[in-house]
Short mmCIF file of C-alpha atoms in Angstrom, two decimals:
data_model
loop_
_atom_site.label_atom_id
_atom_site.label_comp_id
_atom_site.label_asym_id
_atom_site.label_seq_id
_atom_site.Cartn_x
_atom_site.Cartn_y
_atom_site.Cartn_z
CA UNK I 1167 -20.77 11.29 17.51
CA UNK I 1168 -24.58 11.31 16.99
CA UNK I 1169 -26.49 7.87 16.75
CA UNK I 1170 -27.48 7.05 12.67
CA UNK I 1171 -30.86 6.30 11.82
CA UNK I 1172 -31.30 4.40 8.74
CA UNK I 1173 -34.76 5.07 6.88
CA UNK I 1174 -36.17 3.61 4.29
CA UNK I 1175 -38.25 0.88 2.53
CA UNK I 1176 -38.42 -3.05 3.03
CA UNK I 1177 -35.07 -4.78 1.19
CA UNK I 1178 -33.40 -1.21 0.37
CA UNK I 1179 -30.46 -2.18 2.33
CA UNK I 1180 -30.63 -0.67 5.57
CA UNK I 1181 -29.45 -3.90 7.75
CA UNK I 1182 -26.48 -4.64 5.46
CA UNK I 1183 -25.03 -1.23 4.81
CA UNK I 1184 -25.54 -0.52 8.62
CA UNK I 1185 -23.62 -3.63 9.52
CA UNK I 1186 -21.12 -2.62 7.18
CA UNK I 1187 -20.87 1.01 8.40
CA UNK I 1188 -21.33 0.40 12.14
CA UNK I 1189 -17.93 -1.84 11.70
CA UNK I 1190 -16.21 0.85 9.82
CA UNK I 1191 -16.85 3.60 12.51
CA UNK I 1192 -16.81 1.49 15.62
CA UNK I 1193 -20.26 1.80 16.46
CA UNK I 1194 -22.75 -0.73 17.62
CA UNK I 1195 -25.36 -1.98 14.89
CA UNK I 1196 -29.12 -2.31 16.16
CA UNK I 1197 -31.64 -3.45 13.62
CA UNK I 1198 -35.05 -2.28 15.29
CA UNK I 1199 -37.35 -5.34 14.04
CA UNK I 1200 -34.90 -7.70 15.64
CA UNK I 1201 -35.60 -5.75 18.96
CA UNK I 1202 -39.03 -5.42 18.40
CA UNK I 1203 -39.24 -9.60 18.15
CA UNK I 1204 -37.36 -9.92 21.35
CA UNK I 1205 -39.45 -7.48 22.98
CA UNK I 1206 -42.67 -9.22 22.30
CA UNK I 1207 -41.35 -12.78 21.75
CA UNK I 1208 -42.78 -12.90 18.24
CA UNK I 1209 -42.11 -12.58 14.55
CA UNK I 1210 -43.24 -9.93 12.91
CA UNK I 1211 -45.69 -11.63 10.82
CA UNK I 1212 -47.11 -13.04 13.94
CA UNK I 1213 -47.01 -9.48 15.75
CA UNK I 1214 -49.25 -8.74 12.93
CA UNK I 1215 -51.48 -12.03 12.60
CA UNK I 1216 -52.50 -11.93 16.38
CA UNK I 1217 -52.30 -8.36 17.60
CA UNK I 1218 -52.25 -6.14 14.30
CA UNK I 1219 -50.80 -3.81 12.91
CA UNK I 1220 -51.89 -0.81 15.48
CA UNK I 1221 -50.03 -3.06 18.06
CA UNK I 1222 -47.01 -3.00 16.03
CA UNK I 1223 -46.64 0.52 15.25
CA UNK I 1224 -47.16 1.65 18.90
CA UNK I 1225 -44.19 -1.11 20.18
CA UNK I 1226 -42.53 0.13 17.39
CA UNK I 1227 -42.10 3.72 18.10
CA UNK I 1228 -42.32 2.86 21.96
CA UNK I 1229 -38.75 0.87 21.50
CA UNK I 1230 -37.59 3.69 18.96
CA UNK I 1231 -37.69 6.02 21.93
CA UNK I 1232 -35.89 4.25 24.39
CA UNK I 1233 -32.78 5.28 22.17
CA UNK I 1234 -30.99 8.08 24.16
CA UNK I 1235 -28.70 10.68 21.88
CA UNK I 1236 -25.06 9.98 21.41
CA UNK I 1237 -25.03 5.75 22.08
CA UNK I 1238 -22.59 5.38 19.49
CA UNK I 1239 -25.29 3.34 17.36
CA UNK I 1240 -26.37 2.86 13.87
CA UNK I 1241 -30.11 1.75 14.00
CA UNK I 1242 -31.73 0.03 11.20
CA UNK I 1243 -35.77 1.14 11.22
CA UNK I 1244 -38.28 -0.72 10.15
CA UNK I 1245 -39.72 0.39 6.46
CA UNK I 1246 -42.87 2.13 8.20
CA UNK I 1247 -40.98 4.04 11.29
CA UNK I 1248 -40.53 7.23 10.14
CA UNK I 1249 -44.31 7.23 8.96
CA UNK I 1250 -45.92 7.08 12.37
CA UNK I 1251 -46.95 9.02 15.38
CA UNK I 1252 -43.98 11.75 15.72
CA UNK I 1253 -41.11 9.26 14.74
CA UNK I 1254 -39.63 10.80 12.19
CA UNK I 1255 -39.46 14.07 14.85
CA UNK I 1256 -37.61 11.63 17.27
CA UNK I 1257 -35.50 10.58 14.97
CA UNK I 1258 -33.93 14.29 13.90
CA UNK I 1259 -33.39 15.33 17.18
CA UNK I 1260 -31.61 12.23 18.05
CA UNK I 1261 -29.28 11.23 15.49
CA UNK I 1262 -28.44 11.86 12.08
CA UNK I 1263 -31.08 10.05 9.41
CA UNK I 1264 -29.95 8.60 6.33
CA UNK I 1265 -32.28 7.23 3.61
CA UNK I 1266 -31.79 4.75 1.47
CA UNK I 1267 -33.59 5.51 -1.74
CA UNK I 1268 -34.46 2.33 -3.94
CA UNK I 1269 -36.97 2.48 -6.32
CA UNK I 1270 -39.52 0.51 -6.51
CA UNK I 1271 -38.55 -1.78 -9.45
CA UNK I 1272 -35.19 -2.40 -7.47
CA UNK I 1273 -37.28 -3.13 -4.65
CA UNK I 1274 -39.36 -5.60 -6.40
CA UNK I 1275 -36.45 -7.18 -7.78
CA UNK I 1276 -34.79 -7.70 -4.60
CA UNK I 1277 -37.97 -8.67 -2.49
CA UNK I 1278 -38.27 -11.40 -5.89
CA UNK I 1279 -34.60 -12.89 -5.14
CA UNK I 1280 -34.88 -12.66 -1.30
CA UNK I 1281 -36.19 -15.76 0.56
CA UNK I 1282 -37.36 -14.26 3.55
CA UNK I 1283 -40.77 -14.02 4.11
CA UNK I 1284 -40.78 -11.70 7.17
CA UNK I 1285 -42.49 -8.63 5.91
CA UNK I 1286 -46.06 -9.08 6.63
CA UNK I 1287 -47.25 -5.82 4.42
CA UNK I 1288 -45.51 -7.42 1.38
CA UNK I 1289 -47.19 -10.11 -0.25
CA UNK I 1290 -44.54 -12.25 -2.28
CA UNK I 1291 -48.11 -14.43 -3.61
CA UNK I 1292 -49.76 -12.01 -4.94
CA UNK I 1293 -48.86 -12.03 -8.05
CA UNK I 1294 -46.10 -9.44 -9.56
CA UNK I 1295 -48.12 -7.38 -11.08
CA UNK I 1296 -50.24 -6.51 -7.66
CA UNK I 1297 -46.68 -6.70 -5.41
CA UNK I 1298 -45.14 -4.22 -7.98
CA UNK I 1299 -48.02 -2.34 -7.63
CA UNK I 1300 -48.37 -2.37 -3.43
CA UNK I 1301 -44.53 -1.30 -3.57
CA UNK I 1302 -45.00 1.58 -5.64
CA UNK I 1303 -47.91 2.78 -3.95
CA UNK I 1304 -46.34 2.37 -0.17
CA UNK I 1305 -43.01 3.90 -1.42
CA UNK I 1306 -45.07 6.95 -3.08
CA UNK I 1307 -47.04 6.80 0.44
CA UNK I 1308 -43.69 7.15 2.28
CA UNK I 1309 -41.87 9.18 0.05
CA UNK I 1310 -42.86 12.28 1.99
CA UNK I 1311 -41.45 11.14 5.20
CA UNK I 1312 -38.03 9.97 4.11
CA UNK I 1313 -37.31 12.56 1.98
CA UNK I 1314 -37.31 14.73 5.59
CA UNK I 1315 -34.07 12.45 6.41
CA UNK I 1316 -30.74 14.70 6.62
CA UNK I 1317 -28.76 12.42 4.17
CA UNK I 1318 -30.66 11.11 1.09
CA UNK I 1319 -28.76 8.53 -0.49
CA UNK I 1320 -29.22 5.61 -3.41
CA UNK I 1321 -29.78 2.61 -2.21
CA UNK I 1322 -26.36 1.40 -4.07
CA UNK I 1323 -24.12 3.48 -2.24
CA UNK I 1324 -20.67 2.43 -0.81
CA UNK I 1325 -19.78 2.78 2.53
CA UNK I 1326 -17.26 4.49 1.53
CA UNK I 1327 -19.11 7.09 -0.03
CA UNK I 1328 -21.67 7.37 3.27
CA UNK I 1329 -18.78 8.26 5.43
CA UNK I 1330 -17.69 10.70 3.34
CA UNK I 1331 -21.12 12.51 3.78
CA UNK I 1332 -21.49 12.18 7.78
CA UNK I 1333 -17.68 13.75 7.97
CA UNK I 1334 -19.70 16.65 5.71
CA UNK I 1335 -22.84 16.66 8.00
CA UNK I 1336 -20.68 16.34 11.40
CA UNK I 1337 -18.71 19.45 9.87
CA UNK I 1338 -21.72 21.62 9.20
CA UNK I 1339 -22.64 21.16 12.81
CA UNK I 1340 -19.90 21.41 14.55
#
């Protein structure tokens, strides 16, 4: 079976449903910031503080192309990697994409709760008003790009429910 790409924004759930559904079909989960940080022996934020984020959009999309088709992997993107260079392009032809829609007042929400403070494009400090704002904007911005994925999805879903639709989209191309 094809490799699943998981699109969509910061805290819509793409590292815990992929956990979930790599364990459920026997796959191997990859979350693609986690290799990115290895790769450069950074964090994020301090890919972005000290090389910017040009840097970190090229590394990104250079490690999202070292995936070869058929690994048996579900891959976690970062929020932006459909949205550069040809990723998105990569991404079709080598796997099936899946996208997580959350809208942005989920998103806010769960970016609110969440202590991590590992997405350098989303400023927690800002104020809500302003961080509701940036997430609506970048989502809007994005929009475009995910909606290209071959499964769109609510960010709520089961896994469950997500297998159900890959057995659908592994029929129709078969």
């Amino acid at each position: 079976m094809k490799n699943i790409f998981l699109v969509g924004m910061p805290s819509s759930g793409k590292s815990t449903l992929g956990r979930q559904l790599a364990k459920a079909i026997g796959y191997k989960f990859v979350d693609m910031d986690e290799l990115i940080e290895r790769h450069e022996n950074q964090t994020i934020p301090e890919i972005f503080k000290w090389n910017g984020e040009n840097h970190f959009r090229e590394i990104e999309s250079k490690i999202l192309k070292q995936f070869s088709p058929n690994q048996k992997l579900v891959i976690a993107t970062g929020g932006g990697v459909p949205c550069f260079f040809d990723n998105m392009d990569f991404i079709k032809a080598n796997g099936i994409s899946v996208f997580l829609n959350v809208q942005p007042e989920d998103l806010f929400k769960r970016i609110k709760l969440s202590d991590a403070n590992n997405r350098p494009l989303i400023n927690k400090s800002s104020g809500n008003q302003a961080l509701f704002e940036d997430l609506k904007k970048r989502y809007q911005t994005r929009l475009p790009f995910y909606m290209r994925a071959d499964i769109k999805i609510d960010g709520n879903i089961e896994v469950q429910q997500l297998l159900w639709l890959l057995d659908e989209i592994n029929e129709k191309q078969s």
